[in-house]
mmCIF file of C-alpha atoms and ligand atoms in Angstrom:
data_model
loop_
_atom_site.group_PDB
_atom_site.id
_atom_site.type_symbol
_atom_site.label_atom_id
_atom_site.label_comp_id
_atom_site.label_asym_id
_atom_site.label_seq_id
_atom_site.Cartn_x
_atom_site.Cartn_y
_atom_site.Cartn_z
ATOM 1 C CA UNK A 1 32.709 149.301 -86.219
ATOM 2 C CA UNK A 2 30.524 147.186 -83.973
ATOM 3 C CA UNK A 3 28.103 148.953 -81.726
ATOM 4 C CA UNK A 4 28.469 148.145 -78.088
ATOM 5 C CA UNK A 5 25.121 147.932 -76.393
ATOM 6 C CA UNK A 6 24.536 148.865 -72.804
ATOM 7 C CA UNK A 7 23.925 145.275 -71.785
ATOM 8 C CA UNK A 8 27.228 144.365 -73.359
ATOM 9 C CA UNK A 9 29.034 147.051 -71.425
ATOM 10 C CA UNK A 10 27.551 145.882 -68.177
ATOM 11 C CA UNK A 11 27.773 142.196 -68.943
ATOM 12 C CA UNK A 12 29.422 141.451 -65.658
ATOM 13 C CA UNK A 13 27.443 142.823 -62.788
ATOM 14 C CA UNK A 14 26.459 141.867 -59.312
ATOM 15 C CA UNK A 15 22.735 141.593 -58.753
ATOM 16 C CA UNK A 16 20.116 141.741 -61.414
ATOM 17 C CA UNK A 17 19.053 145.381 -61.575
ATOM 18 C CA UNK A 18 21.220 147.820 -63.479
ATOM 19 C CA UNK A 19 22.809 150.663 -61.559
ATOM 20 C CA UNK A 20 20.436 153.155 -63.088
ATOM 21 C CA UNK A 21 17.356 151.077 -62.322
ATOM 22 C CA UNK A 22 18.594 150.536 -58.832
ATOM 23 C CA UNK A 23 19.093 154.254 -58.442
ATOM 24 C CA UNK A 24 15.552 154.899 -59.581
ATOM 25 C CA UNK A 25 14.279 152.189 -57.291
ATOM 26 C CA UNK A 26 16.170 153.597 -54.342
ATOM 27 C CA UNK A 27 14.977 157.081 -55.052
ATOM 28 C CA UNK A 28 11.392 155.875 -55.251
ATOM 29 C CA UNK A 29 11.815 153.869 -52.097
ATOM 30 C CA UNK A 30 13.467 156.853 -50.427
ATOM 31 C CA UNK A 31 16.171 154.644 -48.953
ATOM 32 C CA UNK A 32 19.930 154.889 -49.000
ATOM 33 C CA UNK A 33 20.685 151.294 -48.096
ATOM 34 C CA UNK A 34 18.761 148.044 -48.135
ATOM 35 C CA UNK A 35 19.641 144.485 -47.247
ATOM 36 C CA UNK A 36 21.099 143.220 -50.490
ATOM 37 C CA UNK A 37 20.711 139.670 -51.730
ATOM 38 C CA UNK A 38 23.170 138.372 -54.285
ATOM 39 C CA UNK A 39 22.811 134.726 -55.200
ATOM 40 C CA UNK A 40 21.162 134.125 -51.838
ATOM 41 C CA UNK A 41 23.960 135.859 -49.938
ATOM 42 C CA UNK A 42 23.080 138.690 -47.658
ATOM 43 C CA UNK A 43 25.399 141.661 -47.826
ATOM 44 C CA UNK A 44 25.155 144.039 -44.916
ATOM 45 C CA UNK A 45 24.695 146.961 -47.257
ATOM 46 C CA UNK A 46 23.758 147.295 -50.860
ATOM 47 C CA UNK A 47 26.255 148.917 -53.220
ATOM 48 C CA UNK A 48 24.672 152.355 -53.342
ATOM 49 C CA UNK A 49 24.759 154.402 -56.464
ATOM 50 C CA UNK A 50 27.080 157.132 -55.276
ATOM 51 C CA UNK A 51 28.578 160.401 -56.321
ATOM 52 C CA UNK A 52 32.195 161.236 -56.965
ATOM 53 C CA UNK A 53 33.982 161.973 -53.690
ATOM 54 C CA UNK A 54 35.813 165.334 -53.690
ATOM 55 C CA UNK A 55 39.414 164.944 -52.456
ATOM 56 C CA UNK A 56 40.725 168.354 -53.535
ATOM 57 C CA UNK A 57 39.220 171.573 -54.901
ATOM 58 C CA UNK A 58 40.804 174.000 -57.434
ATOM 59 C CA UNK A 59 41.620 171.977 -59.372
ATOM 60 C CA UNK A 60 38.998 169.266 -58.950
ATOM 61 C CA UNK A 61 40.260 165.886 -57.834
ATOM 62 C CA UNK A 62 37.384 163.481 -57.472
ATOM 63 C CA UNK A 63 37.322 159.861 -56.407
ATOM 64 C CA UNK A 64 35.199 156.987 -57.684
ATOM 65 C CA UNK A 65 33.209 155.630 -54.696
ATOM 66 C CA UNK A 66 34.890 152.229 -54.889
ATOM 67 C CA UNK A 67 32.389 150.668 -52.480
ATOM 68 C CA UNK A 68 29.698 151.054 -55.184
ATOM 69 C CA UNK A 69 31.688 148.985 -57.710
ATOM 70 C CA UNK A 70 29.095 146.885 -59.508
ATOM 71 C CA UNK A 71 30.246 146.363 -63.084
ATOM 72 C CA UNK A 72 33.365 146.271 -65.230
ATOM 73 C CA UNK A 73 32.638 149.636 -66.791
ATOM 74 C CA UNK A 74 32.608 152.738 -64.618
ATOM 75 C CA UNK A 75 29.894 155.148 -65.768
ATOM 76 C CA UNK A 76 31.376 158.427 -66.999
ATOM 77 C CA UNK A 77 29.818 160.419 -64.170
ATOM 78 C CA UNK A 78 31.538 158.182 -61.602
ATOM 79 C CA UNK A 79 34.964 157.854 -63.278
ATOM 80 C CA UNK A 80 37.631 159.394 -61.015
ATOM 81 C CA UNK A 81 39.091 162.764 -62.058
ATOM 82 C CA UNK A 82 42.756 163.702 -61.542
ATOM 83 C CA UNK A 83 43.684 167.246 -62.563
ATOM 84 C CA UNK A 84 46.900 169.141 -61.864
ATOM 85 C CA UNK A 85 45.558 172.436 -63.195
ATOM 86 C CA UNK A 86 42.135 173.879 -63.930
ATOM 87 C CA UNK A 87 40.520 171.879 -66.724
ATOM 88 C CA UNK A 88 40.946 173.907 -69.932
ATOM 89 C CA UNK A 89 37.889 174.668 -72.023
ATOM 90 C CA UNK A 90 38.713 173.444 -75.493
ATOM 91 C CA UNK A 91 36.380 174.281 -78.378
ATOM 92 C CA UNK A 92 36.517 171.670 -81.092
ATOM 93 C CA UNK A 93 36.512 174.253 -83.893
ATOM 94 C CA UNK A 94 39.613 175.972 -82.440
ATOM 95 C CA UNK A 95 41.414 172.760 -81.676
ATOM 96 C CA UNK A 96 43.916 170.760 -83.669
ATOM 97 C CA UNK A 97 46.553 168.198 -82.805
ATOM 98 C CA UNK A 98 50.106 168.991 -83.824
ATOM 99 C CA UNK A 99 52.621 166.218 -84.510
ATOM 100 C CA UNK A 100 56.183 167.577 -84.659
ATOM 101 C CA UNK A 101 59.815 166.773 -83.884
ATOM 102 C CA UNK A 102 61.751 163.831 -85.310
ATOM 103 C CA UNK A 103 59.245 163.104 -88.103
ATOM 104 C CA UNK A 104 59.509 163.386 -91.913
ATOM 105 C CA UNK A 105 55.954 164.704 -92.178
ATOM 106 C CA UNK A 106 54.770 167.079 -89.421
ATOM 107 C CA UNK A 107 50.977 166.998 -89.059
ATOM 108 C CA UNK A 108 48.099 169.215 -87.986
ATOM 109 C CA UNK A 109 44.988 167.099 -87.453
ATOM 110 C CA UNK A 110 41.513 168.499 -86.836
ATOM 111 C CA UNK A 111 38.899 166.813 -84.641
ATOM 112 C CA UNK A 112 36.976 165.905 -87.787
ATOM 113 C CA UNK A 113 40.008 164.380 -89.483
ATOM 114 C CA UNK A 114 40.801 162.336 -86.399
ATOM 115 C CA UNK A 115 37.267 160.974 -86.159
ATOM 116 C CA UNK A 116 37.340 160.040 -89.861
ATOM 117 C CA UNK A 117 40.375 157.744 -89.419
ATOM 118 C CA UNK A 118 39.869 154.014 -88.690
ATOM 119 C CA UNK A 119 39.005 153.596 -85.023
ATOM 120 C CA UNK A 120 39.213 150.873 -82.416
ATOM 121 C CA UNK A 121 37.585 150.307 -79.055
ATOM 122 C CA UNK A 122 39.445 149.147 -76.001
ATOM 123 C CA UNK A 123 38.485 148.620 -72.367
ATOM 124 C CA UNK A 124 41.226 150.111 -70.255
ATOM 125 C CA UNK A 125 41.462 150.515 -66.496
ATOM 126 C CA UNK A 126 43.168 153.739 -65.421
ATOM 127 C CA UNK A 127 44.684 153.932 -61.962
ATOM 128 C CA UNK A 128 46.337 157.027 -60.549
ATOM 129 C CA UNK A 129 49.855 156.264 -59.289
ATOM 130 C CA UNK A 130 48.798 157.891 -55.988
ATOM 131 C CA UNK A 131 45.724 155.680 -55.510
ATOM 132 C CA UNK A 132 45.565 154.473 -51.900
ATOM 133 C CA UNK A 133 47.857 157.252 -50.630
ATOM 134 C CA UNK A 134 45.676 157.989 -47.592
ATOM 135 C CA UNK A 135 46.637 154.581 -46.162
ATOM 136 C CA UNK A 136 50.367 155.394 -46.103
ATOM 137 C CA UNK A 137 52.122 155.640 -42.750
ATOM 138 C CA UNK A 138 53.458 158.190 -41.949
ATOM 139 C CA UNK A 139 50.799 160.358 -43.559
ATOM 140 C CA UNK A 140 51.923 161.451 -47.012
ATOM 141 C CA UNK A 141 51.496 164.777 -48.809
ATOM 142 C CA UNK A 142 49.466 164.790 -52.001
ATOM 143 C CA UNK A 143 45.852 164.103 -52.940
ATOM 144 C CA UNK A 144 44.550 161.830 -50.145
ATOM 145 C CA UNK A 145 43.063 159.102 -52.320
ATOM 146 C CA UNK A 146 41.438 156.132 -50.650
ATOM 147 C CA UNK A 147 40.661 153.108 -52.880
ATOM 148 C CA UNK A 148 38.880 154.804 -55.780
ATOM 149 C CA UNK A 149 41.456 156.665 -57.906
ATOM 150 C CA UNK A 150 40.876 153.829 -60.359
ATOM 151 C CA UNK A 151 38.123 153.308 -62.945
ATOM 152 C CA UNK A 152 37.502 151.520 -66.222
ATOM 153 C CA UNK A 153 36.000 152.772 -69.469
ATOM 154 C CA UNK A 154 35.605 151.580 -72.999
ATOM 155 C CA UNK A 155 37.588 154.058 -75.058
ATOM 156 C CA UNK A 156 37.138 154.723 -78.768
ATOM 157 C CA UNK A 157 39.920 156.260 -80.777
ATOM 158 C CA UNK A 158 42.761 155.615 -83.151
ATOM 159 C CA UNK A 159 46.087 154.152 -82.214
ATOM 160 C CA UNK A 160 48.966 156.538 -81.596
ATOM 161 C CA UNK A 161 50.877 154.158 -83.896
ATOM 162 C CA UNK A 162 48.580 155.085 -86.820
ATOM 163 C CA UNK A 163 49.302 158.788 -86.318
ATOM 164 C CA UNK A 164 53.048 158.179 -85.974
ATOM 165 C CA UNK A 165 52.924 156.095 -89.132
ATOM 166 C CA UNK A 166 51.388 159.017 -91.048
ATOM 167 C CA UNK A 167 53.988 161.396 -89.645
ATOM 168 C CA UNK A 168 56.817 159.014 -90.620
ATOM 169 C CA UNK A 169 58.995 158.794 -87.549
ATOM 170 C CA UNK A 170 62.703 159.314 -88.245
ATOM 171 C CA UNK A 171 65.148 156.503 -87.396
ATOM 172 C CA UNK A 172 66.710 158.756 -84.753
ATOM 173 C CA UNK A 173 63.441 158.853 -82.726
ATOM 174 C CA UNK A 174 63.593 157.584 -79.147
ATOM 175 C CA UNK A 175 60.520 158.901 -77.323
ATOM 176 C CA UNK A 176 57.121 160.457 -77.929
ATOM 177 C CA UNK A 177 56.113 163.376 -75.707
ATOM 178 C CA UNK A 178 52.397 163.961 -75.183
ATOM 179 C CA UNK A 179 51.465 167.499 -74.164
ATOM 180 C CA UNK A 180 48.128 168.665 -72.748
ATOM 181 C CA UNK A 181 46.391 172.016 -73.248
ATOM 182 C CA UNK A 182 46.273 172.648 -69.472
ATOM 183 C CA UNK A 183 49.031 174.563 -67.736
ATOM 184 C CA UNK A 184 49.834 176.481 -64.590
ATOM 185 C CA UNK A 185 52.431 177.101 -61.916
ATOM 186 C CA UNK A 186 53.532 174.159 -59.828
ATOM 187 C CA UNK A 187 53.147 174.969 -56.119
ATOM 188 C CA UNK A 188 55.924 173.061 -54.363
ATOM 189 C CA UNK A 189 59.693 173.317 -54.767
ATOM 190 C CA UNK A 190 61.644 172.130 -56.628
ATOM 191 C CA UNK A 191 59.732 173.535 -59.582
ATOM 192 C CA UNK A 192 60.248 175.465 -62.790
ATOM 193 C CA UNK A 193 59.642 179.159 -62.174
ATOM 194 C CA UNK A 194 56.958 179.711 -64.815
ATOM 195 C CA UNK A 195 53.702 178.073 -65.811
ATOM 196 C CA UNK A 196 54.179 174.675 -67.447
ATOM 197 C CA UNK A 197 51.873 172.345 -69.356
ATOM 198 C CA UNK A 198 51.108 168.804 -68.265
ATOM 199 C CA UNK A 199 53.330 166.600 -70.449
ATOM 200 C CA UNK A 200 54.576 163.024 -70.298
ATOM 201 C CA UNK A 201 56.623 160.813 -72.607
ATOM 202 C CA UNK A 202 56.463 157.224 -73.810
ATOM 203 C CA UNK A 203 59.427 155.295 -75.166
ATOM 204 C CA UNK A 204 58.863 154.770 -78.908
ATOM 205 C CA UNK A 205 58.380 151.009 -78.408
ATOM 206 C CA UNK A 206 55.439 151.601 -76.031
ATOM 207 C CA UNK A 207 54.029 154.428 -78.186
ATOM 208 C CA UNK A 208 53.698 151.983 -81.089
ATOM 209 C CA UNK A 209 51.767 149.338 -79.111
ATOM 210 C CA UNK A 210 48.109 148.681 -79.944
ATOM 211 C CA UNK A 211 47.049 149.500 -76.356
ATOM 212 C CA UNK A 212 48.026 153.157 -76.764
ATOM 213 C CA UNK A 213 45.087 155.140 -78.116
ATOM 214 C CA UNK A 214 44.225 158.707 -78.941
ATOM 215 C CA UNK A 215 40.679 158.473 -77.611
ATOM 216 C CA UNK A 216 37.750 160.755 -78.418
ATOM 217 C CA UNK A 217 34.948 158.663 -76.927
ATOM 218 C CA UNK A 218 34.441 157.302 -73.434
ATOM 219 C CA UNK A 219 31.762 154.627 -73.014
ATOM 220 C CA UNK A 220 30.205 155.689 -76.304
ATOM 221 C CA UNK A 221 29.952 159.418 -75.505
ATOM 222 C CA UNK A 222 32.259 162.205 -76.656
ATOM 223 C CA UNK A 223 34.998 162.630 -74.030
ATOM 224 C CA UNK A 224 33.604 164.648 -71.127
ATOM 225 C CA UNK A 225 35.523 167.879 -70.527
ATOM 226 C CA UNK A 226 36.920 166.593 -67.204
ATOM 227 C CA UNK A 227 38.380 163.568 -69.000
ATOM 228 C CA UNK A 228 40.182 165.453 -71.753
ATOM 229 C CA UNK A 229 37.831 166.686 -74.477
ATOM 230 C CA UNK A 230 38.317 166.563 -77.405
ATOM 231 C CA UNK A 231 41.123 163.963 -77.519
ATOM 232 C CA UNK A 232 43.225 162.284 -74.848
ATOM 233 C CA UNK A 233 45.844 159.574 -74.741
ATOM 234 C CA UNK A 234 44.883 156.255 -73.154
ATOM 235 C CA UNK A 235 47.945 154.180 -72.316
ATOM 236 C CA UNK A 236 46.911 150.635 -71.451
ATOM 237 C CA UNK A 237 49.024 149.055 -68.700
ATOM 238 C CA UNK A 238 50.609 152.267 -67.404
ATOM 239 C CA UNK A 239 49.575 154.383 -64.445
ATOM 240 C CA UNK A 240 47.147 157.203 -65.246
ATOM 241 C CA UNK A 241 49.716 160.018 -65.524
ATOM 242 C CA UNK A 242 50.750 158.683 -68.973
ATOM 243 C CA UNK A 243 47.210 159.086 -70.343
ATOM 244 C CA UNK A 244 47.537 162.790 -71.143
ATOM 245 C CA UNK A 245 44.198 164.627 -71.406
ATOM 246 C CA UNK A 246 43.288 167.593 -73.635
ATOM 247 C CA UNK A 247 46.032 166.462 -75.978
ATOM 248 C CA UNK A 248 47.420 169.343 -78.010
ATOM 249 C CA UNK A 249 50.866 168.392 -79.229
ATOM 250 C CA UNK A 250 52.837 165.226 -79.885
ATOM 251 C CA UNK A 251 56.581 165.759 -80.029
ATOM 252 C CA UNK A 252 58.785 162.927 -81.278
ATOM 253 C CA UNK A 253 62.211 163.314 -79.670
ATOM 254 C CA UNK A 254 65.637 161.838 -80.337
ATOM 255 C CA UNK A 255 66.524 161.728 -76.637
ATOM 256 C CA UNK A 256 64.878 160.951 -73.318
ATOM 257 C CA UNK A 257 62.429 163.597 -72.137
ATOM 258 C CA UNK A 258 63.311 164.932 -68.668
ATOM 259 C CA UNK A 259 60.152 166.973 -68.003
ATOM 260 C CA UNK A 260 58.834 167.860 -64.556
ATOM 261 C CA UNK A 261 56.075 165.195 -64.560
ATOM 262 C CA UNK A 262 58.494 162.300 -64.898
ATOM 263 C CA UNK A 263 61.527 163.456 -62.955
ATOM 264 C CA UNK A 264 60.482 165.568 -59.955
ATOM 265 C CA UNK A 265 56.907 164.306 -59.968
ATOM 266 C CA UNK A 266 55.704 160.792 -60.835
ATOM 267 C CA UNK A 267 59.093 159.193 -60.350
ATOM 268 C CA UNK A 268 60.304 156.535 -57.901
ATOM 269 C CA UNK A 269 63.688 155.322 -56.672
ATOM 270 C CA UNK A 270 65.088 152.133 -58.110
ATOM 271 C CA UNK A 271 68.462 150.481 -57.709
ATOM 272 C CA UNK A 272 70.356 150.250 -60.994
ATOM 273 C CA UNK A 273 73.942 148.985 -61.198
ATOM 274 C CA UNK A 274 73.968 149.010 -57.419
ATOM 275 C CA UNK A 275 73.010 152.695 -57.159
ATOM 276 C CA UNK A 276 69.658 154.334 -56.437
ATOM 277 C CA UNK A 277 68.376 156.340 -59.403
ATOM 278 C CA UNK A 278 65.142 158.235 -59.926
ATOM 279 C CA UNK A 279 63.078 156.687 -62.724
ATOM 280 C CA UNK A 280 59.749 157.725 -64.243
ATOM 281 C CA UNK A 281 56.723 155.719 -63.085
ATOM 282 C CA UNK A 282 55.455 153.478 -65.880
ATOM 283 C CA UNK A 283 53.717 150.089 -65.534
ATOM 284 C CA UNK A 284 50.803 149.423 -63.223
ATOM 285 C CA UNK A 285 51.683 146.915 -60.491
ATOM 286 C CA UNK A 286 49.473 143.956 -59.640
ATOM 287 C CA UNK A 287 46.734 144.807 -57.126
ATOM 288 C CA UNK A 288 43.400 143.617 -55.736
ATOM 289 C CA UNK A 289 41.128 145.913 -53.742
ATOM 290 C CA UNK A 290 38.097 145.089 -51.616
ATOM 291 C CA UNK A 291 34.974 147.070 -52.516
ATOM 292 C CA UNK A 292 32.642 145.407 -50.028
ATOM 293 C CA UNK A 293 32.295 144.991 -47.169
ATOM 294 C CA UNK A 294 33.406 148.541 -46.448
ATOM 295 C CA UNK A 295 35.946 149.381 -43.767
ATOM 296 C CA UNK A 296 34.104 149.704 -40.466
ATOM 297 C CA UNK A 297 31.082 147.735 -41.632
ATOM 298 C CA UNK A 298 29.226 145.622 -39.069
ATOM 299 C CA UNK A 299 28.233 142.110 -40.188
ATOM 300 C CA UNK A 300 25.971 139.596 -38.426
ATOM 301 C CA UNK A 301 27.816 136.599 -36.910
ATOM 302 C CA UNK A 302 27.546 133.108 -38.381
ATOM 303 C CA UNK A 303 25.984 134.254 -41.644
ATOM 304 C CA UNK A 304 27.081 133.946 -45.243
ATOM 305 C CA UNK A 305 28.662 137.183 -46.448
ATOM 306 C CA UNK A 306 30.201 137.937 -49.797
ATOM 307 C CA UNK A 307 33.493 139.786 -50.156
ATOM 308 C CA UNK A 308 33.709 141.578 -53.505
ATOM 309 C CA UNK A 309 36.307 143.579 -55.347
ATOM 310 C CA UNK A 310 38.406 144.071 -58.449
ATOM 311 C CA UNK A 311 41.948 143.106 -59.439
ATOM 312 C CA UNK A 312 44.215 144.527 -62.118
ATOM 313 C CA UNK A 313 47.772 144.610 -63.365
ATOM 314 C CA UNK A 314 49.897 146.344 -65.981
ATOM 315 C CA UNK A 315 49.907 143.537 -68.506
ATOM 316 C CA UNK A 316 47.626 140.952 -69.988
ATOM 317 C CA UNK A 317 45.420 139.427 -67.318
ATOM 318 C CA UNK A 318 45.540 135.762 -68.317
ATOM 319 C CA UNK A 319 46.121 133.185 -65.614
ATOM 320 C CA UNK A 320 45.836 135.538 -62.723
ATOM 321 C CA UNK A 321 44.630 134.746 -59.236
ATOM 322 C CA UNK A 322 43.068 136.519 -56.279
ATOM 323 C CA UNK A 323 43.368 135.225 -52.737
ATOM 324 C CA UNK A 324 41.420 136.449 -49.743
ATOM 325 C CA UNK A 325 42.369 136.366 -46.087
ATOM 326 C CA UNK A 326 39.801 136.901 -43.348
ATOM 327 C CA UNK A 327 42.379 136.639 -40.546
ATOM 328 C CA UNK A 328 44.739 139.530 -41.290
ATOM 329 C CA UNK A 329 46.946 137.524 -43.652
ATOM 330 C CA UNK A 330 47.545 134.366 -41.588
ATOM 331 C CA UNK A 331 45.662 132.100 -44.030
ATOM 332 C CA UNK A 332 44.559 132.639 -47.612
ATOM 333 C CA UNK A 333 41.813 131.129 -49.795
ATOM 334 C CA UNK A 334 41.173 131.420 -53.515
ATOM 335 C CA UNK A 335 38.533 133.917 -54.630
ATOM 336 C CA UNK A 336 36.317 133.380 -57.668
ATOM 337 C CA UNK A 337 37.251 135.470 -60.689
ATOM 338 C CA UNK A 338 34.252 136.636 -62.707
ATOM 339 C CA UNK A 339 34.023 136.845 -66.497
ATOM 340 C CA UNK A 340 36.910 136.373 -68.871
ATOM 341 C CA UNK A 341 40.353 137.893 -68.454
ATOM 342 C CA UNK A 342 40.921 140.929 -70.680
ATOM 343 C CA UNK A 343 44.250 142.661 -71.073
ATOM 344 C CA UNK A 344 44.395 146.258 -69.750
ATOM 345 C CA UNK A 345 41.093 145.830 -67.914
ATOM 346 C CA UNK A 346 40.424 144.974 -64.302
ATOM 347 C CA UNK A 347 38.585 141.823 -63.318
ATOM 348 C CA UNK A 348 35.852 141.515 -60.733
ATOM 349 C CA UNK A 349 36.118 138.799 -58.093
ATOM 350 C CA UNK A 350 34.162 137.545 -55.107
ATOM 351 C CA UNK A 351 34.625 135.299 -52.136
ATOM 352 C CA UNK A 352 31.906 133.701 -50.051
ATOM 353 C CA UNK A 353 32.608 133.913 -46.383
ATOM 354 C CA UNK A 354 30.740 132.568 -43.407
ATOM 355 C CA UNK A 355 31.166 135.197 -40.755
ATOM 356 C CA UNK A 356 32.813 133.856 -37.578
ATOM 357 C CA UNK A 357 31.673 134.533 -33.999
ATOM 358 C CA UNK A 358 31.620 138.163 -32.879
ATOM 359 C CA UNK A 359 34.863 140.120 -33.007
ATOM 360 C CA UNK A 360 37.064 142.417 -35.076
ATOM 361 C CA UNK A 361 38.339 140.955 -38.343
ATOM 362 C CA UNK A 362 40.847 142.185 -40.914
ATOM 363 C CA UNK A 363 40.000 141.221 -44.495
ATOM 364 C CA UNK A 364 42.729 141.238 -47.127
ATOM 365 C CA UNK A 365 42.956 140.502 -50.835
ATOM 366 C CA UNK A 366 46.103 139.596 -52.751
ATOM 367 C CA UNK A 367 46.416 139.300 -56.517
ATOM 368 C CA UNK A 368 48.926 137.396 -58.650
ATOM 369 C CA UNK A 369 49.203 138.332 -62.320
ATOM 370 C CA UNK A 370 49.873 136.308 -65.450
ATOM 371 C CA UNK A 371 53.611 136.865 -65.074
ATOM 372 C CA UNK A 372 53.554 135.441 -61.578
ATOM 373 C CA UNK A 373 54.035 138.787 -59.876
ATOM 374 C CA UNK A 374 52.441 138.706 -56.434
ATOM 375 C CA UNK A 375 50.967 141.710 -54.685
ATOM 376 C CA UNK A 376 53.335 142.511 -51.787
ATOM 377 C CA UNK A 377 52.312 142.521 -48.137
ATOM 378 C CA UNK A 378 54.779 145.295 -47.260
ATOM 379 C CA UNK A 379 55.136 148.824 -48.562
ATOM 380 C CA UNK A 380 58.328 149.669 -50.486
ATOM 381 C CA UNK A 381 59.353 153.157 -49.275
ATOM 382 C CA UNK A 382 61.453 153.738 -52.409
ATOM 383 C CA UNK A 383 58.211 154.369 -54.189
ATOM 384 C CA UNK A 384 57.814 157.710 -52.389
ATOM 385 C CA UNK A 385 54.040 158.359 -52.314
ATOM 386 C CA UNK A 386 53.232 156.459 -55.501
ATOM 387 C CA UNK A 387 52.697 152.922 -56.825
ATOM 388 C CA UNK A 388 50.762 151.836 -53.765
ATOM 389 C CA UNK A 389 49.885 148.178 -54.263
ATOM 390 C CA UNK A 390 50.737 146.470 -50.978
ATOM 391 C CA UNK A 391 47.848 144.661 -49.268
ATOM 392 C CA UNK A 392 45.867 146.989 -47.021
ATOM 393 C CA UNK A 393 43.437 145.333 -44.592
ATOM 394 C CA UNK A 394 39.729 146.201 -44.466
ATOM 395 C CA UNK A 395 38.694 146.120 -40.813
ATOM 396 C CA UNK A 396 35.159 144.910 -40.124
ATOM 397 C CA UNK A 397 33.211 144.050 -37.001
ATOM 398 C CA UNK A 398 31.204 140.852 -36.660
ATOM 399 C CA UNK A 399 28.472 141.105 -34.095
HETATM 400 N N1 MTE B 1 46.561 167.181 -69.508
HETATM 401 C C1 MTE B 1 46.514 166.447 -68.398
HETATM 402 N N2 MTE B 1 46.471 165.118 -68.522
HETATM 403 C C2 MTE B 1 46.414 164.335 -67.431
HETATM 404 C C3 MTE B 1 46.435 164.885 -66.129
HETATM 405 C C4 MTE B 1 46.455 166.300 -66.020
HETATM 406 O O1 MTE B 1 46.443 166.875 -64.924
HETATM 407 N N3 MTE B 1 46.491 167.049 -67.182
HETATM 408 N N4 MTE B 1 46.433 164.037 -65.033
HETATM 409 C C5 MTE B 1 46.971 162.705 -65.282
HETATM 410 C C6 MTE B 1 46.796 161.784 -64.177
HETATM 411 S S1 MTE B 1 47.924 161.921 -62.928
HETATM 412 C C7 MTE B 1 45.866 160.779 -64.180
HETATM 413 S S2 MTE B 1 45.790 159.641 -62.933
HETATM 414 C C8 MTE B 1 44.888 160.661 -65.284
HETATM 415 C C9 MTE B 1 43.474 160.648 -64.759
HETATM 416 O O2 MTE B 1 42.540 160.623 -65.804
HETATM 417 P P1 MTE B 1 41.013 160.961 -65.471
HETATM 418 O O3 MTE B 1 40.960 162.328 -64.839
HETATM 419 O O4 MTE B 1 40.272 160.873 -66.755
HETATM 420 O O5 MTE B 1 40.575 159.911 -64.499
HETATM 421 O O6 MTE B 1 45.008 161.720 -66.225
HETATM 422 C C10 MTE B 1 46.346 162.074 -66.523
HETATM 423 N N5 MTE B 1 46.349 162.988 -67.604
HETATM 424 MO MO1 MO B 2 47.578 160.208 -61.405
#
């Protein structure tokens, strides 16, 4: 298994200093922000090394400070955290993974056994289906995420397919339920009346794909507790709720799973056969977000300024496109995509702008993915408070 060096992980970055060096430099300089030169372009503010932004307490829900985005890989201590219940403390010596249900060979795998199986590494962007919720009008209930309930890590683990292969899935199998070790009572009605575990299913066809991992390392370190120690699912291309943390049990079923987290919660309305039906949220929709300038930032007039962000989608990223508008969506120009496209992983982009005369300006970004799906300008209310990928303007002032 090839070792991935730090420089490799951060091979696409803005600026020349690494985040950590910059942090040290800033600490030594005793400054929070500095004029920031990238390729000769002055940005009003430097991407500061930040801290996770608390959005909810008990359980912890913490947001990646998206305005500090500076490389493909999000460091573990800045990766957003989405918990429905208190994070369980799992001791590796007490833990094992059960594989049961419609299989010829039920399994009990220890942490050691799992780590001894052939592993792969995959860069996967996880986005919470509620990312961007705070921009919804009218104001929506739920964790008030701004732009940063999205992050990318390099995950090490084995494929779920390899485990299912060992367990010998029966021909009657339809879905694979992934259950976490965390549980509790759901607060809002309608809800089951006792404590339930976090659990989510994948159709068998998705469960067998190479982008579905049982991961035990995140950016080269053992999974941090907040991200699902000792083993979590990582489901490339699907919203974060499918990537079950603190994995404890895998249940192969011969019918569709109708659990709380994919019927009442994490479901949207879709029209099927002319009728609205509630369907579980699955694939990530195409989206570009602006990291910098930040909303409310003041930029000098008539100067070069660089607009920077990331774009992602639920499938392979080949042939995608990001457009930027600096006039609230009236006209669009092509942004520069950085690095090579990688499936399941976001891509950084930038656009060089010459700031106009003084005034208020609405910046927008719009992505198109390899399947030609274009990020919408309007919100689809059938998505309840999830799957938020319509273009949201970043308002800046030029002075
Ligand atoms: N066991 C368990 N797995 C879980 C969750 C949870 O609350 N419990 N939250 C899910 C949701 S909604 C998201 S968006 C991702 C977030 O993963 P992260 O906390 O590592 O960013 O984990 C998913 N897996
Ligand atoms: Mo989520």
